[in-house]
């Protein structure tokens, strides 16, 4: 699948966007420790990177914002996509990934993903993960939106992330050469005189005050901080997903790609008008994979005339169709009908979803489930090569924080844990093959030091949801840019809430910039004023912070197969 690929005429940014700090205001580090590699984040990407690095005998420090149990991985329900059925093929998995990504996937990255994926899933089993199996011992495989084969392994029915997290946590805890620092927010990346990343500054919350800031010096840093869903009012992401890794990378001069492609999961449980903010329970696509239907207010299966795969169309197609029905009916949700699956199947296969529904007074065996789209996954992020290397030496990115090129304009279901596993192994091998001596950090006098008020954390999600959410337009994005600029005007004092607020403002600003510049509709980027996909926009918008903290954007064509 390929189309004409020409340079767009120009990238125009909104008239108002905040000027952002290139270093966060924070006390000087009061303590320091040293490691070979500092991994920031403790989901599947971070923990598997740490375990793979240990195979090379390196000392690893894992820094995580809450505990090693928290983060997005544990919330993953559906599973991990990989070619494990003898009748399935890597080419078929690649084709489904590329269709979902709407011509923006990097073919080499997708090739790496689908070919190396099965071996990484088997390694995950060796790390102790117990996937669901048939009585004969073979792995159970299911299907989700956009997949044309059953290729998704799952655990605990719909508790795949929880089981993966348990197994990796136990493996990491058994290794005395992995130092785990919990309750620690990474503030900024440290850089040496030659510009390479050589550690992080962090605030350990247990130390009680802003003076708990310290430094971990490292010969390489791997960002595995997950996503940025807290940028929106309604999200499936946990409260820790405040875009910290992407924001820190941008401040350190790294480039980001595809940040306009924020995926909205079609079916989060709708809990009523009083509960329209924060993390919402996910209703896995696997429920539709096992036969549940989407219904409008008249009880009609509206996906049947939208896509040949009906409820199992790629996620962006389903989210858009649901949004259209909600808009035309003036309702905050549509319905998911899983009653025909039966109480026993629902309880055995989807215990997490049944429990969430019951907590809301809904019995999915007898009631329709109210569902609505919610911000779910950042398909873009810190731009990397096929070994997770970013544009800044010494800095790597893995998992949701990264943009490896596998997702394009819309991630295929259950490719996210897979991406973390596959690129963790590649990053570990790249680091083991090239680890420079520890360098000393230097302070750059030209950095723009700043911080916004912690109140921005409360206000920004509504602003982003209103103007830069599922549906966007030039007018809504100009308004959002202006509102973000106003929010940036209130200076903050150092502390977790203001650091997170500044991170959210940073990732929101690049998202608005790229979403405004891309004057077409593609994948999860839906422009009301440019409803069609335009071949001239087949490429990546690259965002970065300029020396004065201004957001800049440039263009890069889609990488071609076999071309570095
Ligand atoms: C789901 O279970 O529907 C979510 C899986 C994913 O985001 O890939």
Coordinates of C-alpha atoms and ligand atoms in Angstrom, one line a residue:
X1 CA 0.0 0.0 0.0
X2 CA 1.6 3.2 -1.0
X3 CA 0.5 6.6 -2.3
X4 CA 2.1 9.7 -3.8
X5 CA 4.4 11.3 -1.2
X6 CA 5.2 14.9 -1.8
X7 CA 6.3 17.6 0.6
X8 CA 3.4 19.5 2.0
X9 CA 3.4 23.2 1.0
X10 CA 4.1 24.5 4.5
X11 CA 3.6 23.7 8.1
X12 CA 1.6 26.5 9.7
X13 CA 1.5 26.7 13.5
X14 CA -1.4 28.2 15.6
X15 CA -1.0 32.0 16.3
X16 CA -0.7 31.4 20.0
X17 CA 1.3 28.7 21.7
X18 CA 3.0 28.8 25.1
X19 CA 6.8 29.3 25.4
X20 CA 8.0 26.4 27.4
X21 CA 10.8 25.9 29.9
X22 CA 13.8 23.9 28.6
X23 CA 14.6 23.1 32.2
X24 CA 12.2 22.8 35.2
X25 CA 12.8 25.0 38.2
X26 CA 14.0 22.6 40.9
X27 CA 16.5 22.6 43.8
X28 CA 20.0 21.5 43.0
X29 CA 20.4 17.8 43.6
X30 CA 21.2 17.1 47.2
X31 CA 22.4 13.5 46.7
X32 CA 23.7 11.4 43.8
X33 CA 24.2 7.8 42.9
X34 CA 25.7 6.1 39.9
X35 CA 24.6 3.2 37.7
X36 CA 25.4 1.9 34.2
X37 CA 21.9 2.4 32.8
X38 CA 19.0 4.4 34.2
X39 CA 15.6 3.1 33.1
X40 CA 12.8 5.5 33.8
X41 CA 9.4 3.7 34.1
X42 CA 8.4 0.3 35.3
X43 CA 5.8 -1.0 32.8
X44 CA 6.5 -3.7 30.3
X45 CA 8.9 -1.6 28.4
X46 CA 11.0 -0.5 31.4
X47 CA 11.1 -3.8 33.2
X48 CA 11.9 -5.9 30.2
X49 CA 14.7 -3.4 29.2
X50 CA 16.1 -3.8 32.7
X51 CA 16.0 -7.6 32.5
X52 CA 17.5 -7.7 29.1
X53 CA 20.3 -5.3 30.1
X54 CA 21.1 -7.6 33.0
X55 CA 22.0 -10.4 30.5
X56 CA 25.0 -8.2 29.6
X57 CA 26.0 -7.9 33.2
X58 CA 25.2 -4.2 33.5
X59 CA 24.0 -2.5 36.6
X60 CA 20.6 -1.0 36.1
X61 CA 18.6 1.5 38.1
X62 CA 14.9 1.6 37.5
X63 CA 13.1 4.8 38.6
X64 CA 9.4 4.7 38.8
X65 CA 6.9 7.4 39.8
X66 CA 4.7 5.4 42.1
X67 CA 5.4 1.8 42.8
X68 CA 6.6 -1.0 40.5
X69 CA 3.0 -2.1 40.3
X70 CA 1.7 1.1 38.9
X71 CA 1.7 2.5 35.3
X72 CA -0.3 1.7 32.2
X73 CA 0.8 -1.9 31.6
X74 CA -1.3 -3.3 34.5
X75 CA -4.4 -1.8 33.0
X76 CA -4.0 -3.5 29.6
X77 CA -6.9 -5.9 29.2
X78 CA -6.9 -7.3 25.7
X79 CA -3.5 -8.9 25.4
X80 CA -0.4 -9.1 23.2
X81 CA -0.6 -9.6 19.4
X82 CA 1.9 -12.0 18.0
X83 CA 2.0 -14.6 15.2
X84 CA 1.7 -17.8 17.3
X85 CA -0.9 -19.7 15.2
X86 CA 0.8 -21.9 12.5
X87 CA -1.8 -20.7 10.0
X88 CA -1.1 -17.0 10.7
X89 CA 1.9 -15.2 9.1
X90 CA 4.1 -12.2 10.0
X91 CA 3.1 -10.7 6.6
X92 CA -0.6 -10.8 7.6
X93 CA 0.2 -9.2 11.0
X94 CA 2.2 -6.5 9.2
X95 CA -0.5 -5.9 6.7
X96 CA -3.1 -5.4 9.5
X97 CA -0.7 -3.1 11.4
X98 CA -0.1 -1.0 8.2
X99 CA -3.8 -0.7 7.4
X100 CA -4.6 0.6 10.9
X101 CA -1.7 3.0 10.6
X102 CA -3.2 4.6 7.5
X103 CA 0.1 4.7 5.4
X104 CA 2.2 6.3 8.0
X105 CA 3.9 3.2 9.5
X106 CA 7.6 2.7 9.0
X107 CA 7.7 -0.7 7.1
X108 CA 11.1 -1.7 8.6
X109 CA 9.9 -1.0 12.1
X110 CA 6.7 -3.0 11.5
X111 CA 8.8 -5.9 10.0
X112 CA 10.9 -5.9 13.2
X113 CA 7.8 -5.9 15.3
X114 CA 6.0 -8.8 13.7
X115 CA 9.0 -11.0 13.1
X116 CA 10.7 -10.6 16.5
X117 CA 7.4 -10.5 18.4
X118 CA 6.7 -14.2 18.8
X119 CA 10.2 -14.9 20.3
X120 CA 9.7 -12.0 22.8
X121 CA 6.3 -13.4 23.9
X122 CA 8.0 -16.8 24.5
X123 CA 10.6 -15.0 26.6
X124 CA 7.9 -13.3 28.5
X125 CA 6.6 -16.8 29.3
X126 CA 10.1 -17.7 30.5
X127 CA 10.1 -14.6 32.7
X128 CA 7.1 -16.3 34.4
X129 CA 4.0 -14.9 32.7
X130 CA 1.1 -17.3 32.7
X131 CA -1.1 -16.8 29.6
X132 CA -4.5 -18.4 29.3
X133 CA -4.3 -21.9 27.7
X134 CA -6.6 -24.5 26.3
X135 CA -6.9 -27.8 28.1
X136 CA -4.3 -29.3 25.7
X137 CA -1.8 -26.7 26.9
X138 CA -1.8 -24.5 23.7
X139 CA -2.2 -20.8 24.0
X140 CA -5.6 -19.3 23.7
X141 CA -5.7 -16.7 20.9
X142 CA -8.3 -14.0 20.5
X143 CA -9.0 -11.2 18.0
X144 CA -9.5 -7.4 18.4
X145 CA -10.3 -4.5 16.1
X146 CA -8.3 -4.4 12.8
X147 CA -6.9 -8.0 13.1
X148 CA -8.0 -10.5 10.5
X149 CA -6.7 -13.5 12.4
X150 CA -6.8 -14.7 16.0
X151 CA -3.4 -13.7 17.3
X152 CA -3.8 -12.1 20.7
X153 CA -2.6 -14.0 23.8
X154 CA -4.2 -13.0 27.1
X155 CA -4.0 -13.8 30.7
X156 CA -6.6 -14.0 33.6
X157 CA -9.3 -13.6 30.9
X158 CA -9.1 -9.8 30.5
X159 CA -6.3 -9.1 33.1
X160 CA -3.3 -9.5 30.8
X161 CA -1.4 -6.4 31.9
X162 CA -1.8 -7.3 35.5
X163 CA -0.3 -10.7 35.0
X164 CA 2.6 -9.4 32.8
X165 CA 3.3 -6.8 35.4
X166 CA 3.3 -9.4 38.2
X167 CA 5.7 -11.7 36.4
X168 CA 8.2 -8.9 35.4
X169 CA 8.0 -7.3 38.9
X170 CA 8.9 -10.6 40.5
X171 CA 11.8 -11.2 38.0
X172 CA 13.2 -7.7 38.6
X173 CA 12.8 -8.0 42.4
X174 CA 14.8 -11.2 42.4
X175 CA 17.8 -9.5 40.8
X176 CA 20.1 -7.8 43.3
X177 CA 21.8 -5.8 40.5
X178 CA 18.6 -4.0 39.6
X179 CA 18.2 -1.0 41.9
X180 CA 14.6 0.1 42.2
X181 CA 13.8 3.7 43.2
X182 CA 10.0 4.0 43.7
X183 CA 7.9 7.1 44.4
X184 CA 10.4 9.2 42.3
X185 CA 9.5 11.7 39.6
X186 CA 12.2 12.3 37.1
X187 CA 12.5 16.1 36.8
X188 CA 15.0 16.5 34.0
X189 CA 17.7 14.8 31.9
X190 CA 21.3 15.6 32.7
X191 CA 23.7 16.3 29.8
X192 CA 27.4 16.3 29.4
X193 CA 29.6 19.0 27.7
X194 CA 29.2 17.1 24.4
X195 CA 25.4 17.2 24.7
X196 CA 24.9 13.5 25.5
X197 CA 22.5 12.4 28.2
X198 CA 24.4 11.2 31.3
X199 CA 21.8 10.8 33.9
X200 CA 18.6 12.3 35.4
X201 CA 17.5 14.5 38.2
X202 CA 14.7 13.2 40.3
X203 CA 12.5 13.9 43.3
X204 CA 12.0 11.0 45.6
X205 CA 8.6 11.6 47.3
X206 CA 9.6 9.6 50.4
X207 CA 12.2 12.2 51.1
X208 CA 9.3 14.4 51.9
X209 CA 10.0 17.9 50.4
X210 CA 11.2 19.5 47.2
X211 CA 14.7 19.2 48.7
X212 CA 14.4 15.4 48.1
X213 CA 15.8 16.2 44.6
X214 CA 18.8 14.0 43.7
X215 CA 20.6 12.7 40.7
X216 CA 21.2 9.3 39.1
X217 CA 24.3 9.5 37.0
X218 CA 24.3 6.9 34.1
X219 CA 26.1 6.0 31.0
X220 CA 22.7 5.7 29.1
X221 CA 19.2 6.6 30.0
X222 CA 16.1 4.7 28.7
X223 CA 12.8 6.5 28.9
X224 CA 9.9 4.0 29.4
X225 CA 7.5 6.4 31.0
X226 CA 4.3 5.5 29.1
X227 CA 1.7 7.9 27.9
X228 CA 0.0 11.2 28.3
X229 CA -3.7 10.4 28.7
X230 CA -4.1 12.7 31.7
X231 CA -3.9 15.6 29.1
X232 CA -7.6 14.8 28.5
X233 CA -10.6 14.9 30.9
X234 CA -11.6 11.3 30.1
X235 CA -9.0 8.7 29.7
X236 CA -8.3 5.0 30.2
X237 CA -4.8 6.0 31.5
X238 CA -3.9 6.0 35.2
X239 CA -3.1 9.3 37.0
X240 CA 0.6 8.8 36.5
X241 CA 0.3 9.2 32.7
X242 CA 1.3 12.9 32.5
X243 CA 3.7 12.8 29.6
X244 CA 6.8 13.2 31.8
X245 CA 9.2 11.3 29.6
X246 CA 8.2 13.0 26.4
X247 CA 8.3 16.4 28.1
X248 CA 11.8 15.8 29.6
X249 CA 13.1 14.5 26.2
X250 CA 11.8 17.7 24.5
X251 CA 13.5 19.8 27.1
X252 CA 16.7 17.9 26.4
X253 CA 16.5 18.7 22.7
X254 CA 15.1 15.4 21.4
X255 CA 12.7 15.5 18.5
X256 CA 9.2 14.0 18.7
X257 CA 7.1 12.6 15.8
X258 CA 3.4 11.9 15.1
X259 CA 2.2 13.5 18.4
X260 CA -1.1 14.6 16.8
X261 CA -2.2 10.9 16.7
X262 CA -3.7 10.4 20.1
X263 CA -5.8 7.3 20.0
X264 CA -9.2 7.3 21.6
X265 CA -10.4 3.9 22.7
X266 CA -13.9 3.4 21.4
X267 CA -15.3 1.8 24.5
X268 CA -14.6 3.1 28.0
X269 CA -17.4 2.4 30.5
X270 CA -19.6 5.5 30.7
X271 CA -20.2 6.1 34.4
X272 CA -22.7 9.0 34.1
X273 CA -22.6 12.8 33.8
X274 CA -21.1 13.1 37.4
X275 CA -18.1 11.0 36.5
X276 CA -16.6 12.6 33.4
X277 CA -13.1 13.1 34.4
X278 CA -10.0 11.1 35.3
X279 CA -9.3 7.4 34.6
X280 CA -12.4 5.5 33.3
X281 CA -12.7 1.7 33.3
X282 CA -11.8 0.1 29.9
X283 CA -14.2 -2.2 28.2
X284 CA -11.8 -4.3 26.1
X285 CA -12.1 -4.6 22.4
X286 CA -11.7 -8.3 23.1
X287 CA -15.3 -8.3 24.2
X288 CA -16.2 -7.2 20.6
X289 CA -13.6 -9.8 19.4
X290 CA -15.7 -12.5 21.2
X291 CA -18.9 -11.2 19.6
X292 CA -20.3 -8.2 21.5
X293 CA -22.2 -5.6 19.4
X294 CA -22.4 -1.8 19.4
X295 CA -25.9 -0.4 19.3
X296 CA -27.3 3.1 18.9
X297 CA -30.2 4.5 20.9
X298 CA -32.7 2.7 18.7
X299 CA -30.9 -0.6 19.2
X300 CA -29.4 -0.7 15.7
X301 CA -26.0 -2.2 15.0
X302 CA -24.6 1.0 13.4
X303 CA -21.1 -0.5 12.6
X304 CA -22.6 -2.9 10.1
X305 CA -22.8 -0.3 7.4
X306 CA -19.6 1.5 8.4
X307 CA -16.9 -1.1 7.7
X308 CA -16.6 -4.6 6.4
X309 CA -15.2 -5.7 9.8
X310 CA -18.2 -4.0 11.6
X311 CA -17.5 -3.8 15.3
X312 CA -14.0 -5.1 14.7
X313 CA -12.9 -2.3 12.3
X314 CA -9.7 -0.5 13.3
X315 CA -10.1 1.5 16.5
X316 CA -10.2 5.0 14.9
X317 CA -13.0 4.0 12.6
X318 CA -15.1 2.7 15.5
X319 CA -14.3 5.7 17.7
X320 CA -15.4 8.1 14.9
X321 CA -18.6 6.1 14.2
X322 CA -19.5 6.1 17.9
X323 CA -18.8 9.9 18.2
X324 CA -21.0 10.6 15.2
X325 CA -23.9 8.6 16.7
X326 CA -23.4 10.4 20.1
X327 CA -23.5 13.7 18.3
X328 CA -26.5 12.9 16.2
X329 CA -28.5 11.5 19.2
X330 CA -27.3 14.2 21.6
X331 CA -26.3 11.5 24.1
X332 CA -23.0 10.9 26.0
X333 CA -22.6 7.3 25.1
X334 CA -23.7 4.4 22.9
X335 CA -24.5 0.8 24.0
X336 CA -22.4 -2.4 24.0
X337 CA -24.5 -5.5 23.9
X338 CA -22.7 -8.6 25.3
X339 CA -25.8 -10.3 26.8
X340 CA -25.8 -13.1 24.2
X341 CA -22.3 -14.2 25.4
X342 CA -24.0 -15.5 28.5
X343 CA -23.2 -15.0 32.2
X344 CA -20.7 -17.9 32.5
X345 CA -18.6 -16.9 29.5
X346 CA -18.6 -13.2 30.6
X347 CA -17.5 -14.1 34.1
X348 CA -14.8 -16.5 33.0
X349 CA -13.4 -14.6 30.0
X350 CA -13.9 -11.0 31.2
X351 CA -13.8 -10.9 35.0
X352 CA -12.3 -7.4 35.2
X353 CA -15.0 -5.9 32.9
X354 CA -17.8 -7.7 34.7
X355 CA -16.5 -6.4 38.1
X356 CA -16.3 -2.8 36.7
X357 CA -19.8 -3.0 35.4
X358 CA -21.2 -4.5 38.6
X359 CA -19.5 -1.7 40.6
X360 CA -21.5 0.7 38.4
X361 CA -24.8 -1.3 38.9
X362 CA -24.7 -2.9 35.5
X363 CA -24.9 -6.7 34.9
X364 CA -23.5 -7.3 31.4
X365 CA -25.3 -10.6 31.2
X366 CA -28.7 -8.9 31.4
X367 CA -28.0 -5.1 30.8
X368 CA -26.7 -3.1 27.9
X369 CA -23.3 -1.5 28.8
X370 CA -23.0 2.3 28.2
X371 CA -19.7 3.1 26.5
X372 CA -18.0 6.2 25.1
X373 CA -14.5 6.9 23.6
X374 CA -11.7 7.9 26.0
X375 CA -8.1 9.0 25.4
X376 CA -6.1 5.8 25.4
X377 CA -2.8 5.8 23.6
X378 CA -0.2 8.1 22.2
X379 CA 0.8 6.6 18.8
X380 CA 3.5 9.3 18.5
X381 CA 6.3 10.2 20.9
X382 CA 10.0 10.6 21.1
X383 CA 11.3 9.7 17.7
X384 CA 13.6 6.7 17.6
X385 CA 15.4 4.5 15.2
X386 CA 15.0 0.7 15.1
X387 CA 17.2 0.4 18.2
X388 CA 15.3 2.9 20.3
X389 CA 18.0 5.6 19.9
X390 CA 16.6 9.1 20.0
X391 CA 18.1 12.2 18.4
X392 CA 20.1 12.9 21.5
X393 CA 23.1 10.6 22.2
X394 CA 22.8 8.5 25.3
X395 CA 19.0 8.8 25.3
X396 CA 16.8 5.9 24.3
X397 CA 13.0 5.6 24.4
X398 CA 10.8 2.5 24.6
X399 CA 7.1 1.7 24.6
X400 CA 4.4 4.3 24.5
X401 CA 6.7 7.3 25.1
X402 CA 8.5 6.4 21.9
X403 CA 7.6 6.8 18.2
X404 CA 9.4 3.9 16.6
X405 CA 7.2 4.1 13.5
X406 CA 5.2 0.9 14.1
X407 CA 1.9 2.6 14.8
X408 CA 1.6 5.3 12.2
X409 CA -1.6 7.3 12.5
X410 CA -3.4 4.7 14.6
X411 CA -2.1 1.8 16.7
X412 CA -3.4 -1.6 16.0
X413 CA -5.0 -3.2 19.0
X414 CA -2.6 -5.2 21.3
X415 CA 0.5 -4.0 19.4
X416 CA 1.5 -1.8 22.4
X417 CA 2.8 -4.4 24.9
X418 CA 4.4 -6.1 21.9
X419 CA 6.2 -3.0 20.8
X420 CA 7.6 -2.6 24.4
X421 CA 8.9 -6.1 24.4
X422 CA 10.5 -6.1 21.0
X423 CA 12.2 -2.7 21.3
X424 CA 13.3 -3.4 24.9
X425 CA 15.4 -6.3 23.6
X426 CA 16.8 -4.1 20.7
X427 CA 17.7 -1.2 23.1
X428 CA 19.4 -3.5 25.5
X429 CA 21.6 -4.9 22.6
X430 CA 22.4 -1.4 21.3
X431 CA 23.4 -0.2 24.8
X432 CA 25.5 -3.3 25.5
X433 CA 27.3 -2.8 22.2
X434 CA 28.1 0.9 22.8
X435 CA 28.2 2.2 26.4
X436 CA 30.5 5.2 26.8
X437 CA 32.3 6.0 30.1
X438 CA 30.3 8.0 32.6
X439 CA 30.4 11.7 31.7
X440 CA 30.1 14.6 34.1
X441 CA 26.9 16.7 33.8
X442 CA 27.2 20.3 33.0
X443 CA 24.7 23.2 33.4
X444 CA 23.8 25.0 30.3
X445 CA 23.4 28.7 31.0
X446 CA 21.2 29.2 28.0
X447 CA 18.4 27.0 29.2
X448 CA 15.1 28.6 29.9
X449 CA 14.3 27.6 33.5
X450 CA 10.6 27.7 34.5
X451 CA 7.5 26.1 35.9
X452 CA 3.8 26.6 35.7
X453 CA 1.4 26.7 38.5
X454 CA 0.0 23.4 39.8
X455 CA -3.5 24.6 39.0
X456 CA -2.8 24.0 35.3
X457 CA -3.0 20.2 36.1
X458 CA -6.7 20.7 36.9
X459 CA -7.6 23.1 34.1
X460 CA -5.7 21.8 31.1
X461 CA -7.6 18.5 30.5
X462 CA -10.9 20.3 29.9
X463 CA -9.2 22.7 27.6
X464 CA -7.6 19.9 25.6
X465 CA -10.8 17.8 25.5
X466 CA -12.8 20.7 24.2
X467 CA -10.5 21.9 21.5
X468 CA -7.9 19.2 20.7
X469 CA -9.8 15.9 21.5
X470 CA -11.5 13.4 19.2
X471 CA -12.7 16.1 16.8
X472 CA -10.5 19.1 15.9
X473 CA -10.7 22.2 13.7
X474 CA -8.5 25.2 13.0
X475 CA -10.8 27.3 15.1
X476 CA -10.8 24.9 18.1
X477 CA -7.1 24.4 17.9
X478 CA -6.4 28.2 17.7
X479 CA -8.6 28.6 20.8
X480 CA -6.8 25.8 22.6
X481 CA -3.4 27.3 21.8
X482 CA -4.5 30.6 23.2
X483 CA -6.0 29.0 26.3
X484 CA -2.8 27.0 26.9
X485 CA -0.8 30.3 26.5
X486 CA -3.0 31.9 29.2
X487 CA -2.4 28.9 31.5
X488 CA 1.3 29.2 31.0
X489 CA 1.2 32.7 32.4
X490 CA 0.9 31.5 36.0
X491 CA 4.3 30.6 37.5
X492 CA 4.6 27.7 39.9
X493 CA 6.8 26.7 42.8
X494 CA 8.8 23.5 42.7
X495 CA 6.9 20.4 43.6
X496 CA 5.4 17.3 42.0
X497 CA 2.1 19.0 41.0
X498 CA 3.9 21.9 39.2
X499 CA 6.4 19.6 37.5
X500 CA 3.6 17.4 36.3
X501 CA 1.6 20.4 35.2
X502 CA 4.5 21.8 33.2
X503 CA 5.0 18.4 31.6
X504 CA 1.3 18.3 30.6
X505 CA 1.5 21.8 29.2
X506 CA 4.6 20.8 27.2
X507 CA 3.0 17.7 25.6
X508 CA -0.3 19.5 25.1
X509 CA 1.5 22.3 23.3
X510 CA 3.3 20.1 20.8
X511 CA 0.1 18.1 20.3
X512 CA -1.9 21.3 19.4
X513 CA 0.9 22.5 17.1
X514 CA 1.1 19.2 15.1
X515 CA -2.7 18.8 15.1
X516 CA -3.1 22.4 13.7
X517 CA -0.4 21.9 11.1
X518 CA -1.8 18.6 9.7
X519 CA -4.7 19.9 7.6
X520 CA -6.2 16.5 6.8
X521 CA -8.0 13.7 8.6
X522 CA -6.0 10.5 9.0
X523 CA -6.2 7.7 11.5
X524 CA -6.9 9.1 15.0
X525 CA -6.4 12.7 13.9
X526 CA -9.9 13.9 12.9
X527 CA -10.2 17.4 11.5
X528 CA -13.8 18.7 11.1
X529 CA -12.6 21.3 8.6
X530 CA -10.4 18.9 6.5
X531 CA -12.5 15.7 6.5
X532 CA -10.5 13.8 3.9
X533 CA -7.1 12.0 3.9
X534 CA -4.8 13.9 1.7
X535 CA -1.8 12.1 0.0
X536 CA 0.4 15.1 0.3
X537 CA 0.3 14.7 4.1
X538 CA 1.7 11.2 4.0
X539 CA 4.6 11.9 6.3
X540 CA 5.5 12.8 9.8
X541 CA 5.3 16.1 11.6
X542 CA 8.4 16.4 13.7
X543 CA 8.1 18.7 16.7
X544 CA 10.8 20.0 19.1
X545 CA 11.5 22.9 21.4
X546 CA 13.7 25.7 20.1
X547 CA 16.4 27.3 22.2
X548 CA 14.0 29.8 23.7
X549 CA 11.4 27.2 24.5
X550 CA 9.3 27.9 21.4
X551 CA 7.5 24.9 19.7
X552 CA 8.9 24.3 16.2
X553 CA 7.7 21.8 13.5
X554 CA 9.3 20.3 10.5
X555 CA 8.4 17.6 8.0
X556 CA 9.8 14.1 7.4
X557 CA 8.6 11.7 4.7
X558 CA 7.6 8.2 5.7
X559 CA 10.6 6.0 5.8
X560 CA 10.8 3.5 2.9
X561 CA 11.4 -0.2 3.4
X562 CA 15.1 -1.0 3.6
X563 CA 16.3 2.6 3.7
X564 CA 17.9 3.9 6.9
Ligands
LIG1 C1 -8.3 -3.4 24.7 O1 -8.2 -4.4 25.4 O2 -9.3 -3.0 24.1 C2 -7.1 -2.5 24.7 C3 -6.0 -3.2 24.1 C4 -5.1 -2.2 23.5 O3 -5.1 -1.0 23.8 O4 -4.3 -2.6 22.6

